[in-house]
Amino acid sequence: MRRLGLHRCSLPVERDDKMPQATKAITVPALRARKGKTPIVCLTAYTTPMAKWLDVHVDLLLVGDSVGMVLYGMESTLGVTVDMMIAHTQAVMRGARRACVITDLPFGSYQESPEAAYRTAARILKETGAAGVKLEGGEAMAETVSFLTQRGIPVMGHIGMMPQSVRAYGGFGARGKTEIEAGQILADGEAIAAAGAFAVVVEGTLETVAADATKALPVPTIGIGASAACDGQILVTEDLLGLFTGFVPSFVKRYAALGEEVEKAAAQYASDVKKRRFPEAAHCFGPKKPKP
Ligand code: KIV
C-alpha cells in the first residue's frame, strides 16, 4: 500500500510500506559521533528504487554529482546542474527511511562566495528535505563551510582528488604522491574540519596520506580510493554492481556483475518476442470469470 508519510523534514513523501521498515533515521550528529568507532557505510544513490534497495544496509546515501557521468553519460561532473541534483535528491528521499541523505553541491553553484553557496544549499535542503550538503575543496572553501555550518546547514567536505577540479589536474589521477600534495591534503582536511564540516570524503589519495588524515582530523573521514583506516567508506553503487559502462577506477571492488545480467535478460526477451514465446497465457488478459 502506498501512502503519504511525513519524512524527517515534514515534506510529504510517498512511501511504499512493502519495503523493510526502519523507524529511526540516522542523523548528522550521530554520524559525526562515529569518529574512530564502527566504520560508516556509505553508497551513492540517484533514484527511488536504488535508495529503497540500499537503505537498510547503509548509514549514509550520497546523491553524488557523479550522477552526470553514471546516468547521463557525461565525461565529467562539470555539466551537472542544481535542478538535476534537486530532482535526483527528491527521488532518493522518496526511497530512504533510515539512511542519512546528503547531496552534492554541483560545480559552479557554490565556489563564487559563501552567500552563493548558502543560497544553493538552502534551496536544495528546502526542496528535497536532505540532511546536508557535500562540497569539494579544502583551505580555499573553509570560509564557505564555516558560513554554512554557522547558519544550520550540515556540510560534508571532500578533499584529495576532487572531480570538479579535473580540468586543473588534467585528469582523474590519485593525489598526495608528492610531499607538497600530501601536506596540502592534510591542511585542507584540517581547515574544513575546523570550519565545522561533520565529515570529510577523502578521494583518490595515497593510502598513507589518507591514514594520516584520519589520525589528524577530529571528524570522520570517508574513503574512496583512499585507506581502510578511514572512518568509513563510500563507492559509486553502479561501480560496485557492475552497471557503469564507462571507465571504472582500480580502487573499485565489484560485488556483482549486473550489467551482464541485464544484457542476458534483454537477449532472452528479444529471442522470446521474435519466436512468439512471449507473452504466454499468464501474461494476457482473459474474459472475466463468472462468480460461483
Ligand atoms: O559524486 C560522487 O558520487 C562522489 C563520491 C564518489 C564521493 O563525490
CSV table of N, CA and C and ligand atoms in Angstrom, one decimal, residues 44 62 64-66 104 134 158 201 224 234 236, ligand 1:
chain,number,residue,atom,x,y,z
A,44,THR,N,26.4,5.7,-3.0
A,44,THR,CA,25.7,6.7,-3.8
A,44,THR,C,24.3,6.2,-4.2
A,62,LEU,N,24.6,9.1,-0.5
A,62,LEU,CA,25.1,10.3,-1.1
A,62,LEU,C,24.5,10.5,-2.5
A,64,GLY,N,25.4,11.9,-5.3
A,64,GLY,CA,26.6,12.5,-5.8
A,64,GLY,C,26.4,13.1,-7.2
A,65,ASP,N,27.2,14.1,-7.4
A,65,ASP,CA,27.2,14.7,-8.8
A,65,ASP,C,27.8,13.7,-9.8
A,66,SER,N,28.3,12.6,-9.4
A,66,SER,CA,28.7,11.5,-10.3
A,66,SER,C,27.5,11.1,-11.1
A,104,ASP,N,25.2,16.4,-3.2
A,104,ASP,CA,26.4,17.2,-3.7
A,104,ASP,C,25.9,18.6,-4.1
A,134,LYS,N,27.3,18.2,0.5
A,134,LYS,CA,28.7,17.9,0.3
A,134,LYS,C,29.3,18.9,-0.7
A,158,HIS,N,35.1,17.4,1.0
A,158,HIS,CA,35.6,16.4,0.0
A,158,HIS,C,37.0,16.9,-0.4
A,201,VAL,N,35.0,13.5,2.9
A,201,VAL,CA,35.4,12.4,2.0
A,201,VAL,C,36.8,12.6,1.5
A,224,ILE,N,37.4,6.8,-0.4
A,224,ILE,CA,37.1,6.2,-1.7
A,224,ILE,C,38.4,6.3,-2.5
A,234,ILE,N,33.0,4.8,1.0
A,234,ILE,CA,31.9,5.1,0.0
A,234,ILE,C,32.4,4.6,-1.3
A,236,VAL,N,30.7,4.4,-5.6
A,236,VAL,CA,29.5,4.7,-6.5
A,236,VAL,C,28.8,3.3,-6.7
B,1,KIV,O1,29.8,12.4,-6.8
B,1,KIV,C1,30.1,11.4,-6.1
B,1,KIV,O2,29.4,10.3,-6.2
B,1,KIV,C2,31.1,11.5,-5.0
B,1,KIV,C3,31.5,10.2,-4.3
B,1,KIV,C4,32.2,9.3,-5.3
B,1,KIV,C5,32.3,10.5,-3.1
B,1,KIV,O3,31.5,12.5,-4.7
